Amino acid sequence: MPRSVPSLCALLAAAVLSLGVAPSVAAQDPARTVGDTVPLAADGAVAVDTHEGTITVTTWERDRVRYEAEIMPTDEDPDAEKVTIQARTNDERLRLATDHEDGDDESTVFGFDEDGFRWGGIDIPAVHYTIRMPRSAALRLDDHESAIEVTGLAGALRIDTHEGPVTVTDQRGAVTIDSHESSLSITNQDGDVTLDTHEGRMDLRNIAGRLSVDTHEGTLSVEELEGSLRFDAHDGTVSASFATVTDDVHVSTHDGDATLTLPPTSGVDLNTDFDDDVDLRSDFDLSAIRIGDEDEPNYRGDINGGGPELYLEADDGDVALRTR
């Protein structure tokens, strides 16, 4: 007598179980957390070298660092024990590094491992760092794609990342960020800012200090700037609003757009180097300082009695001078 369909399904399920093969993926190891509190001088330095996950840094008025690193397994690499957090410390410096026993994900293009042939590199579990450090100490982060947040630091801050988003708030020391395509946000900054990026959006607010930006095609938006601005781009875009103009402003772009908003009484010495494809619009009366012919007008002279240099260079694109 032929077996029914439910009976055949039951037999197949029993066969699978008898072979020790589970129909679902093996469970991951649970997350693992390591951490410590170590002494650090108020003017010491903290460095973190990691790949992906998160890095959250806050500060306190103590001569020590408290850190935790939560290691999160992945489907491709469920073994959190393969990852170790290397900590090297003395009274002047703490260095934390994420270390994977198979190397990092840039170590191989393709090859064999214990699971057979694989394309690409090693898949590293994400590591989530939480750090509290002396407010006046320096901080350096070397990363690939972690989400980074730093709040309340008064020491120098340097970040090298490929594509992780970066948020810096209430910083009182110099900031240097080197990124490929990260989104960058800096708010309430008292100190110089240097940004070097290929692309990505840069949002800055309440900046007191010198601002220097090199980008290929990034977009810079800055509000309430008090200090100098140097913006150098291929086809990036800048929109900058100044609380006061206290230092020189240099904007150079190949074919991007630039909008600068100044207080109406700002005194500057305007100097432009435009090709004929540039369209300049201005709320200031520039008729008295116009030079060049109708096809390629440029401007050289003072606005409101003069002051810091306002240098604008472009081959193409739209440039606007606005008043607040």
Short mmCIF file of C-alpha atoms in Angstrom, two decimals:
data_model
loop_
_atom_site.label_atom_id
_atom_site.label_comp_id
_atom_site.label_asym_id
_atom_site.label_seq_id
_atom_site.Cartn_x
_atom_site.Cartn_y
_atom_site.Cartn_z
CA MET A 1 0.00 0.00 0.00
CA PRO A 2 1.54 3.40 -0.96
CA ARG A 3 2.63 5.64 1.90
CA SER A 4 0.88 8.95 2.42
CA VAL A 5 2.72 12.26 1.92
CA PRO A 6 2.74 13.06 5.69
CA SER A 7 4.33 9.69 6.41
CA LEU A 8 7.11 10.33 3.88
CA CYS A 9 7.79 13.75 5.42
CA ALA A 10 8.05 12.19 8.87
CA LEU A 11 10.52 9.59 7.59
CA LEU A 12 12.68 12.27 5.94
CA ALA A 13 12.74 14.34 9.13
CA ALA A 14 13.76 11.30 11.15
CA ALA A 15 16.54 10.54 8.67
CA VAL A 16 17.90 14.07 8.94
CA LEU A 17 17.90 13.89 12.73
CA SER A 18 19.54 10.46 12.72
CA LEU A 19 22.42 11.89 10.68
CA GLY A 20 22.92 14.67 13.24
CA VAL A 21 22.14 17.39 10.69
CA ALA A 22 20.07 20.27 12.04
CA PRO A 23 17.85 22.13 9.58
CA SER A 24 18.90 25.53 10.98
CA VAL A 25 22.25 27.32 11.25
CA ALA A 26 24.30 26.54 14.36
CA ALA A 27 23.75 29.02 17.16
CA GLN A 28 26.32 31.76 17.63
CA ASP A 29 28.39 32.10 20.74
CA PRO A 30 27.05 34.83 23.03
CA ALA A 31 28.68 38.24 23.00
CA ARG A 32 31.78 38.54 25.15
CA THR A 33 32.79 41.66 27.09
CA VAL A 34 36.24 42.56 28.37
CA GLY A 35 37.25 45.72 30.20
CA ASP A 36 39.37 47.36 32.85
CA THR A 37 40.13 50.63 34.61
CA VAL A 38 43.75 51.76 34.34
CA PRO A 39 45.75 54.82 35.48
CA LEU A 40 46.45 57.57 32.95
CA ALA A 41 47.96 61.02 33.41
CA ALA A 42 45.67 63.96 32.74
CA ASP A 43 47.86 64.92 29.77
CA GLY A 44 48.32 61.33 28.58
CA ALA A 45 47.04 59.69 25.39
CA VAL A 46 44.58 56.98 24.41
CA ALA A 47 44.76 55.10 21.09
CA VAL A 48 42.28 52.60 19.64
CA ASP A 49 42.89 50.44 16.56
CA THR A 50 39.83 48.50 15.38
CA HIS A 51 37.83 47.52 12.31
CA GLU A 52 34.08 47.76 12.75
CA GLY A 53 31.44 48.19 15.42
CA THR A 54 31.17 51.33 17.54
CA ILE A 55 33.51 53.58 19.53
CA THR A 56 31.84 55.78 22.15
CA VAL A 57 34.10 58.12 24.14
CA THR A 58 33.15 60.41 27.02
CA THR A 59 35.34 62.19 29.57
CA TRP A 60 35.73 62.83 33.29
CA GLU A 61 38.04 64.70 35.66
CA ARG A 62 39.95 61.62 36.83
CA ASP A 63 43.47 60.37 36.14
CA ARG A 64 42.35 57.01 34.80
CA VAL A 65 40.62 55.35 31.87
CA ARG A 66 37.71 52.96 32.09
CA TYR A 67 37.05 50.88 28.99
CA GLU A 68 34.81 48.04 27.90
CA ALA A 69 34.86 46.15 24.62
CA GLU A 70 31.86 44.02 23.67
CA ILE A 71 32.69 41.46 20.98
CA MET A 72 29.70 40.50 18.83
CA PRO A 73 29.86 37.24 16.82
CA THR A 74 28.62 37.13 13.22
CA ASP A 75 26.94 34.42 11.14
CA GLU A 76 30.15 34.04 9.14
CA ASP A 77 32.38 34.00 12.22
CA PRO A 78 30.33 32.91 15.24
CA ASP A 79 33.33 32.33 17.50
CA ALA A 80 33.88 35.46 19.63
CA GLU A 81 36.84 33.74 21.28
CA LYS A 82 38.85 34.29 18.08
CA VAL A 83 38.94 38.00 18.89
CA THR A 84 41.12 39.43 21.62
CA ILE A 85 41.51 43.00 22.83
CA GLN A 86 45.18 43.85 23.18
CA ALA A 87 45.76 46.47 25.89
CA ARG A 88 49.14 48.11 26.40
CA THR A 89 49.28 50.64 29.16
CA ASN A 90 51.49 52.83 31.28
CA ASP A 91 50.85 56.05 33.17
CA GLU A 92 51.21 58.13 30.00
CA ARG A 93 49.48 56.02 27.36
CA LEU A 94 46.80 53.39 26.78
CA ARG A 95 46.59 51.55 23.47
CA LEU A 96 43.68 49.22 22.67
CA ALA A 97 43.71 47.04 19.55
CA THR A 98 41.23 44.55 18.14
CA ASP A 99 43.11 41.38 17.20
CA HIS A 100 41.70 38.39 15.27
CA GLU A 101 43.63 35.14 15.29
CA ASP A 102 43.13 34.77 11.50
CA GLY A 103 44.32 38.31 10.74
CA ASP A 104 42.22 41.25 9.62
CA ASP A 105 39.82 41.39 6.73
CA GLU A 106 42.42 42.98 4.45
CA SER A 107 44.83 40.07 4.91
CA THR A 108 43.72 37.95 1.96
CA VAL A 109 42.05 38.48 -1.39
CA PHE A 110 41.05 34.83 -1.68
CA GLY A 111 42.32 31.48 -0.46
CA PHE A 112 41.68 28.51 1.79
CA ASP A 113 40.89 28.45 5.48
CA GLU A 114 39.50 25.76 7.81
CA ASP A 115 36.10 26.08 6.10
CA GLY A 116 37.49 25.64 2.59
CA PHE A 117 37.93 28.12 -0.25
CA ARG A 118 36.62 31.63 0.32
CA TRP A 119 36.55 34.85 -1.65
CA GLY A 120 37.54 38.01 0.19
CA GLY A 121 39.12 38.29 3.59
CA ILE A 122 38.32 37.25 7.11
CA ASP A 123 34.95 38.35 8.52
CA ILE A 124 35.73 39.94 11.88
CA PRO A 125 33.07 40.17 14.59
CA ALA A 126 32.05 43.73 15.42
CA VAL A 127 33.56 45.21 18.57
CA HIS A 128 31.74 47.91 20.54
CA TYR A 129 34.12 50.06 22.59
CA THR A 130 32.92 52.27 25.44
CA ILE A 131 35.66 54.50 26.87
CA ARG A 132 35.74 57.13 29.61
CA MET A 133 39.01 59.03 29.78
CA PRO A 134 40.61 62.16 31.29
CA ARG A 135 39.12 65.23 29.66
CA SER A 136 42.49 66.82 28.84
CA ALA A 137 44.14 63.68 27.40
CA ALA A 138 44.71 63.17 23.66
CA LEU A 139 42.79 60.59 21.63
CA ARG A 140 43.66 58.77 18.40
CA LEU A 141 41.31 56.36 16.61
CA ASP A 142 42.36 54.15 13.67
CA ASP A 143 39.33 52.44 12.20
CA HIS A 144 37.67 51.09 9.06
CA GLU A 145 33.91 51.42 9.45
CA SER A 146 32.89 51.83 13.08
CA ALA A 147 30.33 54.42 14.18
CA ILE A 148 32.35 56.89 16.27
CA GLU A 149 31.07 59.33 18.91
CA VAL A 150 33.37 61.57 20.98
CA THR A 151 31.97 64.01 23.55
CA GLY A 152 33.57 66.56 25.86
CA LEU A 153 37.26 66.11 25.01
CA ALA A 154 39.71 68.98 25.61
CA GLY A 155 42.81 67.22 24.28
CA ALA A 156 43.80 66.76 20.64
CA LEU A 157 41.63 64.36 18.64
CA ARG A 158 42.75 62.47 15.53
CA ILE A 159 40.53 60.02 13.64
CA ASP A 160 41.47 57.90 10.62
CA THR A 161 38.51 55.98 9.20
CA HIS A 162 37.32 54.66 5.86
CA GLU A 163 33.55 54.96 5.96
CA GLY A 164 32.23 54.95 9.50
CA PRO A 165 30.07 57.92 10.60
CA VAL A 166 31.78 60.32 13.03
CA THR A 167 30.12 62.61 15.59
CA VAL A 168 32.20 65.03 17.70
CA THR A 169 30.49 67.23 20.31
CA ASP A 170 31.76 69.83 22.80
CA GLN A 171 35.39 69.46 21.73
CA ARG A 172 37.95 71.93 23.13
CA GLY A 173 41.10 70.72 21.40
CA ALA A 174 42.23 70.45 17.80
CA VAL A 175 40.40 67.92 15.59
CA THR A 176 41.98 66.11 12.64
CA ILE A 177 39.89 63.63 10.63
CA ASP A 178 41.07 61.64 7.60
CA SER A 179 38.24 59.75 5.90
CA HIS A 180 37.27 58.24 2.57
CA GLU A 181 33.50 58.56 2.59
CA SER A 182 32.33 59.02 6.16
CA SER A 183 29.58 61.38 7.23
CA LEU A 184 31.10 63.86 9.70
CA SER A 185 29.30 65.94 12.33
CA ILE A 186 31.08 68.43 14.62
CA THR A 187 29.16 70.65 17.05
CA ASN A 188 30.41 73.20 19.61
CA GLN A 189 34.08 73.10 18.67
CA ASP A 190 36.67 75.41 20.24
CA GLY A 191 39.90 74.67 18.39
CA ASP A 192 41.25 74.11 14.90
CA VAL A 193 39.57 71.57 12.61
CA THR A 194 41.34 69.77 9.74
CA LEU A 195 39.30 67.47 7.49
CA ASP A 196 40.63 65.39 4.60
CA THR A 197 38.03 63.29 2.79
CA HIS A 198 37.29 61.89 -0.64
CA GLU A 199 33.54 62.23 -0.40
CA GLY A 200 30.78 62.36 2.17
CA ARG A 201 28.80 65.01 3.99
CA MET A 202 30.38 67.27 6.62
CA ASP A 203 27.99 69.11 8.96
CA LEU A 204 29.60 71.58 11.37
CA ARG A 205 28.01 74.04 13.80
CA ASN A 206 29.43 76.57 16.28
CA ILE A 207 33.09 76.34 15.27
CA ALA A 208 35.65 78.70 16.85
CA GLY A 209 39.04 78.16 15.25
CA ARG A 210 40.71 77.59 11.90
CA LEU A 211 38.78 75.27 9.59
CA SER A 212 40.68 73.50 6.80
CA VAL A 213 38.95 71.09 4.41
CA ASP A 214 40.43 69.08 1.53
CA THR A 215 37.91 66.98 -0.37
CA HIS A 216 37.39 65.53 -3.82
CA GLU A 217 33.62 65.66 -3.97
CA GLY A 218 32.41 66.06 -0.41
CA THR A 219 29.75 68.47 0.79
CA LEU A 220 30.57 70.92 3.59
CA SER A 221 27.89 72.74 5.55
CA VAL A 222 29.09 74.96 8.40
CA GLU A 223 27.09 77.37 10.56
CA GLU A 224 28.23 79.95 13.11
CA LEU A 225 31.89 79.88 12.07
CA GLU A 226 34.30 82.15 13.95
CA GLY A 227 37.72 81.81 12.39
CA SER A 228 39.44 81.20 9.10
CA LEU A 229 38.23 78.87 6.36
CA ARG A 230 40.26 77.04 3.73
CA PHE A 231 38.20 74.84 1.41
CA ASP A 232 39.92 73.00 -1.45
CA ALA A 233 37.84 70.68 -3.65
CA HIS A 234 37.57 69.22 -7.13
CA ASP A 235 33.81 69.31 -7.43
CA GLY A 236 32.77 69.49 -3.80
CA THR A 237 30.21 71.94 -2.46
CA VAL A 238 30.55 74.38 0.44
CA SER A 239 27.93 76.39 2.30
CA ALA A 240 29.46 78.43 5.13
CA SER A 241 27.76 80.93 7.42
CA PHE A 242 30.06 83.17 9.48
CA ALA A 243 29.22 84.55 12.91
CA THR A 244 32.14 86.97 12.40
CA VAL A 245 34.93 87.18 9.83
CA THR A 246 38.12 87.38 11.89
CA ASP A 247 40.63 85.67 9.60
CA ASP A 248 41.29 84.87 5.94
CA VAL A 249 38.86 82.82 3.87
CA HIS A 250 40.17 80.83 0.88
CA VAL A 251 37.79 78.76 -1.27
CA SER A 252 39.10 76.86 -4.30
CA THR A 253 37.01 74.46 -6.37
CA HIS A 254 37.15 73.09 -9.90
CA ASP A 255 33.46 72.91 -10.69
CA GLY A 256 31.65 72.81 -7.36
CA ASP A 257 29.32 75.39 -5.87
CA ALA A 258 30.12 77.78 -3.00
CA THR A 259 27.81 79.89 -0.85
CA LEU A 260 29.32 82.15 1.81
CA THR A 261 27.07 84.07 4.20
CA LEU A 262 28.64 87.02 6.07
CA PRO A 263 27.38 89.63 8.52
CA PRO A 264 26.33 92.65 6.38
CA THR A 265 28.96 94.94 7.94
CA SER A 266 31.87 92.54 7.43
CA GLY A 267 35.00 94.17 6.06
CA VAL A 268 37.06 91.96 3.72
CA ASP A 269 39.51 92.28 0.84
CA LEU A 270 37.95 90.33 -2.04
CA ASN A 271 40.17 88.65 -4.61
CA THR A 272 38.71 86.27 -7.21
CA ASP A 273 40.19 84.02 -9.87
CA PHE A 274 37.24 82.86 -11.99
CA ASP A 275 37.06 81.32 -15.43
CA ASP A 276 34.26 82.42 -17.72
CA ASP A 277 31.98 79.53 -16.68
CA VAL A 278 31.62 80.80 -13.11
CA ASP A 279 28.44 82.60 -12.10
CA LEU A 280 28.89 84.98 -9.12
CA ARG A 281 25.89 86.39 -7.27
CA SER A 282 26.42 88.86 -4.43
CA ASP A 283 24.34 90.77 -1.90
CA PHE A 284 27.27 93.19 -1.65
CA ASP A 285 27.76 95.89 -4.28
CA LEU A 286 30.87 94.80 -6.19
CA SER A 287 30.61 97.18 -9.14
CA ALA A 288 33.50 99.38 -7.97
CA ILE A 289 35.97 96.51 -7.68
CA ARG A 290 35.14 94.60 -10.85
CA ILE A 291 38.05 93.86 -13.18
CA GLY A 292 38.38 91.88 -16.41
CA ASP A 293 36.08 91.83 -19.43
CA GLU A 294 32.41 90.99 -19.74
CA ASP A 295 33.09 87.35 -20.62
CA GLU A 296 35.39 86.69 -17.66
CA PRO A 297 34.72 89.16 -14.84
CA ASN A 298 36.77 89.07 -11.65
CA TYR A 299 36.89 91.22 -8.55
CA ARG A 300 39.71 92.75 -6.56
CA GLY A 301 39.30 95.30 -3.81
CA ASP A 302 37.82 96.00 -0.40
CA ILE A 303 34.28 95.51 0.85
CA ASN A 304 33.15 97.70 3.77
CA GLY A 305 36.62 99.19 4.17
CA GLY A 306 38.57 95.96 3.89
CA GLY A 307 39.83 93.38 6.34
CA PRO A 308 40.86 89.71 6.12
CA GLU A 309 41.36 88.33 2.61
CA LEU A 310 38.42 86.63 0.92
CA TYR A 311 39.94 84.62 -1.94
CA LEU A 312 37.66 82.73 -4.31
CA GLU A 313 38.93 80.48 -7.12
CA ALA A 314 36.78 78.38 -9.45
CA ASP A 315 36.77 77.02 -12.99
CA ASP A 316 33.05 76.31 -13.13
CA GLY A 317 29.99 76.36 -10.91
CA ASP A 318 27.93 78.88 -8.95
CA VAL A 319 29.40 81.18 -6.29
CA ALA A 320 27.27 83.32 -3.98
CA LEU A 321 28.12 85.98 -1.38
CA ARG A 322 25.16 86.44 0.95
CA THR A 323 24.45 88.60 3.99
CA ARG A 324 22.91 87.28 7.19
#
